[in-house]
Amino acid sequence: MTRITILGAGVMGLAIASELAARGLSPRIIDPAGPPGPHGCSWWAGGMLAPWCEEESAEPTVVRLGSDAANWWESMGAHVHHGGTLVLALSRDHAELDRFARLTREHRGLDGDAIAGLEPELQGRFRRGLFFETESHLDPRQALTAMADGLAAQGIGIETGGTPSGLTIDARGLAARDALPDLRGVRGEMLAVRCPEVRLTRTIRLLHPRIPLYVVPRGDGIYMLGATMLESGAKTRVTARAAIEMLSSAYALHPAFAEAEILELGADARPAFPDNLPRLRRRGDTLFANGLYRHGYLLAPAVARMAADHVLTGQIPEIMDEHHP
Amino acid sequence: MPVFYGHQIDSALMLGTAQYPSPAVLAQAFRQSGAGIATVSLRREGGEGQAFHALIRDLGVAVLPNTAGCHSVREAVTTAQMAREFFDTPWIKLEVIGDHDTLQPDVVGLIEAARILTDDGFQVFPYCTEDLSVCARLLDAGCRVLMPWGAPIGSGRGLNNPYGLRSLRAHFPDVALVVDAGIGLPSHAAAAMEMGYDAVLLNTAVAKAGDPVAMARAMALAIQAGQLARSADPIEARDMAAPSTPLFGKAVLE
């Protein structure tokens, strides 16, 4: 049996481990920080499985690779919420909504009543919106834990030390910059708030020329608000500016957010290549899987499948830009 | 071609580096635009944007750091000093924002910051309004380039006050003038060049277009067209129709 060691227990490493395990392999996983937690950027993600919305700024590849993500996640024990995505803009920003509609597909326009039909809490607040009915979201922490538990049940634990043996799959995210010089960090900041007064059931994106916001319901009145996009690898804490801007956007979405209890402020840096698309790279006995950018949960399944295909069949996947076995 | 503080630049297009779908698209847009100067913001990324700033340097064009997002003289001056150290250039595009919503320049703060920075050896490119007396004060403060807005940043509304911009050009025939902000379409950029502006600075119109690379090319062509038109001495508009084909001798149709 092929001996495989995966470096990194973030969304990329665990997704590859889960995919390999599903195909009958038993990889080792090494991460000095241990099981998934606040040390990894996938801990702070929104968890949106929204390929169609992402097309506004992402390459068509992202849509194609992301289209089956929800099924994969369900097969790995993640709870996927199939409520669709509601995209809104305040009346003075309707031009943003028109632009978004032009650049994306698989949506339909909604008027105020239809918006209230989906989210009664927004009654009378928005006159126009777009509904991406087939999109979904998950809770990243539940998904990571489900993968780690599933692997543990198959006897695959997360080691915090040791020497890699056999084929090494490097899924260390931004930490792999030491080997991948074209990898850069794109900083993101998020908040988690508890606001039981607001009862939203699906992911909402509020467009704005400068401060776009998404709100992902986590259940029990908890919402994740995100996320900034800064060309920076800094993992320092959330800035006041980011918090002010995201909170004021949330307030514009619904004034009751003013009374929300702030549970968390999180910041980290997403690993990205210059075209913001993921890559597999094979150098000798090391396979690098990296560059998920802001599409960690959307693209990890497809990248994991391609990595597993490569490991098992030697196939060269479309996102492999270096192949020197 | 424009000359800024003694440096001739090979293109009248200056392009911003924010809001592109990816650095790869940004680089392609730059190649298609032939832009000679890249503006880049230091403030939000702080010192940890090295990877991105390295990508900007790799574009192979002059870098003009800006003080985007600064709302006070002190912030702007500090940011300019950081930018000088970071990019190793005396050039600074000076923005002092007066209103969070319209991103309108605070012209009073701008003049003060321009003076402080000029005294400190900077070569200042002030983002200003088209107001003649404000512009005169900026020149007094040591600026040798003026960058009046066409319209508010990111609004894509074009040249809101063509009369004011034309009048500014006429008042300061020897100062390098750049229309900065508000350009949404290639026709807006062409219009600025037809007025005799030395250059146009834009960002959102390209970065947020559905196809940024194609729009970059369109802007480059429009700017060339406008420049060429200016040098070709365009005719004056007039009320009286002036048929270009002689009527005399035409067949009578009645």
Coordinates of C-alpha atoms in Angstrom, one line a residue, chain B residues 10-241:
Chain B
D10 CA 5.8 57.0 -22.1
S11 CA 2.1 56.9 -21.6
A12 CA -0.6 59.3 -20.7
L13 CA -2.5 56.6 -18.8
M14 CA -1.9 56.1 -15.1
L15 CA -3.6 53.0 -13.7
G16 CA -4.6 52.1 -10.1
T17 CA -3.9 48.6 -8.7
A18 CA -6.9 48.0 -6.4
Q19 CA -10.0 45.9 -6.8
Y20 CA -8.9 43.6 -9.7
P21 CA -10.2 40.0 -9.6
S22 CA -6.6 38.8 -9.2
P23 CA -3.0 40.0 -9.5
A24 CA -2.8 38.0 -12.7
V25 CA -5.6 40.0 -14.2
L26 CA -4.1 43.2 -13.0
A27 CA -0.8 42.3 -14.7
Q28 CA -2.6 41.5 -18.0
A29 CA -4.6 44.8 -17.8
F30 CA -1.4 46.7 -17.3
R31 CA 0.2 45.1 -20.3
Q32 CA -2.9 45.8 -22.5
S33 CA -3.1 49.4 -21.2
G34 CA 0.5 50.3 -21.8
A35 CA 0.1 52.5 -18.6
G36 CA 3.3 54.2 -17.6
I37 CA 2.6 54.6 -13.9
A38 CA 1.0 52.4 -11.3
T39 CA -0.6 53.9 -8.2
V40 CA -0.6 51.8 -5.1
S41 CA -2.0 52.2 -1.7
L42 CA 0.1 51.5 1.3
R43 CA -2.2 52.3 4.1
R44 CA -4.5 49.3 4.4
E45 CA -2.0 46.7 3.6
G46 CA 0.5 48.1 6.0
G47 CA 4.0 46.6 5.9
E48 CA 2.7 43.0 5.3
G49 CA 1.7 43.5 1.7
Q50 CA 5.2 42.7 0.4
A51 CA 4.0 39.9 -1.8
F52 CA 1.5 42.2 -3.5
H53 CA 3.9 45.1 -3.7
A54 CA 6.5 42.8 -5.3
L55 CA 3.9 41.9 -8.0
I56 CA 3.4 45.7 -8.6
R57 CA 7.1 46.2 -8.9
D58 CA 7.3 43.4 -11.5
L59 CA 4.9 45.3 -13.7
G60 CA 8.0 47.3 -14.8
V61 CA 6.3 50.7 -14.6
A62 CA 6.9 53.7 -12.4
V63 CA 5.2 53.3 -9.0
L64 CA 3.2 56.2 -7.5
P65 CA 2.3 55.4 -3.9
N66 CA -0.8 57.1 -2.6
T67 CA -2.2 58.1 0.7
A68 CA -5.7 56.7 0.0
G69 CA -7.9 56.4 3.0
C70 CA -6.2 59.2 5.0
H71 CA -8.6 61.7 6.6
S72 CA -6.2 64.0 8.3
V73 CA -3.0 65.9 7.5
R74 CA -1.1 63.9 10.0
E75 CA -2.2 60.6 8.7
A76 CA -1.4 61.6 5.1
V77 CA 2.0 62.9 6.0
T78 CA 2.9 59.7 8.0
T79 CA 1.6 57.5 5.3
A80 CA 3.7 59.4 2.7
Q81 CA 6.8 59.0 4.8
M82 CA 6.2 55.2 5.1
A83 CA 5.6 55.0 1.3
R84 CA 8.8 56.8 0.5
E85 CA 10.7 54.4 2.6
F86 CA 8.9 51.4 1.3
F87 CA 9.0 52.2 -2.4
D88 CA 12.1 54.3 -2.4
T89 CA 10.5 57.2 -4.4
P90 CA 10.0 60.9 -3.6
W91 CA 6.7 60.7 -5.5
I92 CA 3.5 60.7 -3.6
K93 CA -0.1 60.9 -4.7
L94 CA -1.6 63.0 -1.9
E95 CA -5.1 62.2 -0.9
V96 CA -6.7 63.9 2.2
I97 CA -10.3 62.8 2.2
G98 CA -12.8 65.3 3.6
D99 CA -16.0 63.3 3.4
H100 CA -16.3 59.6 4.0
D101 CA -19.2 59.2 1.7
T102 CA -18.2 61.2 -1.4
L103 CA -14.5 60.8 -0.8
Q104 CA -14.2 64.4 -1.7
P105 CA -10.8 65.9 -1.0
D106 CA -10.4 68.1 2.0
V107 CA -8.7 70.9 0.1
V108 CA -7.7 72.9 3.2
G109 CA -5.9 69.8 4.7
L110 CA -4.5 69.0 1.3
I111 CA -2.8 72.3 0.9
E112 CA -1.3 72.0 4.4
A113 CA -0.1 68.5 3.8
A114 CA 1.3 69.4 0.4
R115 CA 3.4 72.1 2.0
I116 CA 4.7 69.9 4.7
L117 CA 5.6 67.1 2.3
T118 CA 7.2 69.4 -0.3
D119 CA 9.4 71.0 2.4
D120 CA 10.4 67.4 3.3
G121 CA 11.6 66.7 -0.2
F122 CA 8.6 65.0 -1.6
Q123 CA 7.3 65.5 -5.2
V124 CA 3.6 65.7 -4.6
F125 CA 0.7 64.7 -6.9
P126 CA -2.3 66.2 -5.1
Y127 CA -5.7 64.7 -5.7
C128 CA -7.8 68.0 -5.7
T129 CA -10.9 69.6 -7.0
E130 CA -10.9 71.7 -10.2
D131 CA -11.2 74.9 -8.1
L132 CA -8.8 77.5 -9.5
S133 CA -7.8 79.1 -6.2
V134 CA -7.2 75.8 -4.5
C135 CA -5.0 74.8 -7.4
A136 CA -3.1 78.0 -7.2
R137 CA -2.5 77.4 -3.5
L138 CA -1.2 73.9 -4.2
L139 CA 1.2 75.4 -6.7
D140 CA 2.3 77.9 -4.1
A141 CA 2.8 75.0 -1.7
G142 CA 5.4 73.5 -4.2
C143 CA 3.3 71.1 -6.3
R144 CA 4.3 70.9 -9.9
V145 CA 1.5 68.5 -10.8
L146 CA -2.2 68.9 -10.2
M147 CA -4.7 66.1 -10.2
P148 CA -8.3 67.5 -10.2
W149 CA -11.1 65.0 -10.0
G150 CA -13.4 64.3 -12.9
A151 CA -16.1 63.0 -10.5
P152 CA -16.0 61.4 -7.1
I153 CA -13.6 58.3 -6.8
G154 CA -15.2 55.2 -8.1
S155 CA -18.3 56.9 -9.3
G156 CA -17.7 56.4 -13.0
R157 CA -19.6 59.6 -13.8
G158 CA -17.0 61.1 -16.1
L159 CA -16.1 64.8 -16.2
N160 CA -18.7 66.5 -14.0
N161 CA -17.5 70.0 -14.7
P162 CA -16.0 70.2 -18.2
Y163 CA -16.0 74.0 -18.0
G164 CA -14.0 74.0 -14.8
L165 CA -11.5 71.5 -16.1
R166 CA -11.1 73.5 -19.3
S167 CA -10.7 76.7 -17.4
L168 CA -8.0 75.1 -15.2
R169 CA -6.1 74.0 -18.3
A170 CA -6.2 77.5 -19.7
H171 CA -5.1 79.1 -16.4
F172 CA -2.1 76.8 -15.9
P173 CA -0.9 76.0 -19.4
D174 CA 2.6 74.9 -18.2
V175 CA 1.6 72.8 -15.2
A176 CA 1.2 69.0 -15.6
L177 CA -2.5 68.3 -15.2
V178 CA -4.0 64.9 -14.7
V179 CA -7.7 64.1 -14.4
D180 CA -7.9 61.8 -11.5
A181 CA -11.0 59.8 -10.4
G182 CA -14.5 59.6 -11.8
I183 CA -13.6 58.1 -15.2
G184 CA -16.1 55.4 -16.1
L185 CA -15.8 55.1 -19.9
P186 CA -13.1 55.4 -22.5
S187 CA -15.0 58.4 -23.9
H188 CA -14.5 60.2 -20.6
A189 CA -10.8 59.6 -20.8
A190 CA -10.7 60.8 -24.4
A191 CA -12.6 63.9 -23.5
A192 CA -10.0 64.8 -20.8
M193 CA -7.2 64.3 -23.3
E194 CA -9.0 66.4 -25.9
M195 CA -9.1 69.2 -23.4
G196 CA -5.3 69.1 -23.3
Y197 CA -4.8 67.3 -20.0
D198 CA -1.4 65.6 -19.7
A199 CA -2.7 62.3 -18.4
V200 CA -5.6 60.5 -16.9
L201 CA -5.5 58.4 -13.8
L202 CA -8.2 55.7 -13.3
N203 CA -8.7 52.4 -11.5
T204 CA -12.3 51.2 -10.9
A205 CA -13.4 51.6 -14.5
V206 CA -10.9 49.0 -15.5
A207 CA -10.7 46.8 -12.4
K208 CA -14.4 46.4 -12.0
A209 CA -15.3 46.0 -15.6
G210 CA -16.6 42.6 -16.6
D211 CA -13.5 42.1 -18.6
P212 CA -10.8 44.3 -17.1
V213 CA -8.2 43.4 -19.7
A214 CA -10.4 44.5 -22.6
M215 CA -11.3 47.7 -20.8
A216 CA -7.7 48.5 -20.2
R217 CA -7.1 48.3 -23.9
A218 CA -10.1 50.4 -24.7
M219 CA -8.9 53.1 -22.3
A220 CA -5.4 53.1 -23.9
L221 CA -7.0 53.5 -27.3
A222 CA -9.3 56.3 -26.2
I223 CA -6.4 58.2 -24.5
Q224 CA -4.4 57.9 -27.7
A225 CA -7.3 59.1 -29.7
G226 CA -7.8 62.1 -27.4
Q227 CA -4.2 63.0 -27.5
L228 CA -4.0 62.8 -31.2
A229 CA -7.2 64.8 -31.6
R230 CA -5.7 67.5 -29.3
S231 CA -2.6 67.8 -31.4
A232 CA -4.7 67.8 -34.6
D233 CA -6.3 71.1 -33.6
P234 CA -10.0 70.2 -33.5
I235 CA -12.5 72.6 -35.0
E236 CA -14.7 74.8 -32.9
A237 CA -18.3 73.8 -32.4
R238 CA -20.7 76.2 -34.0
D239 CA -24.4 76.8 -34.3
M240 CA -24.5 77.3 -38.1
A241 CA -24.6 74.2 -40.2

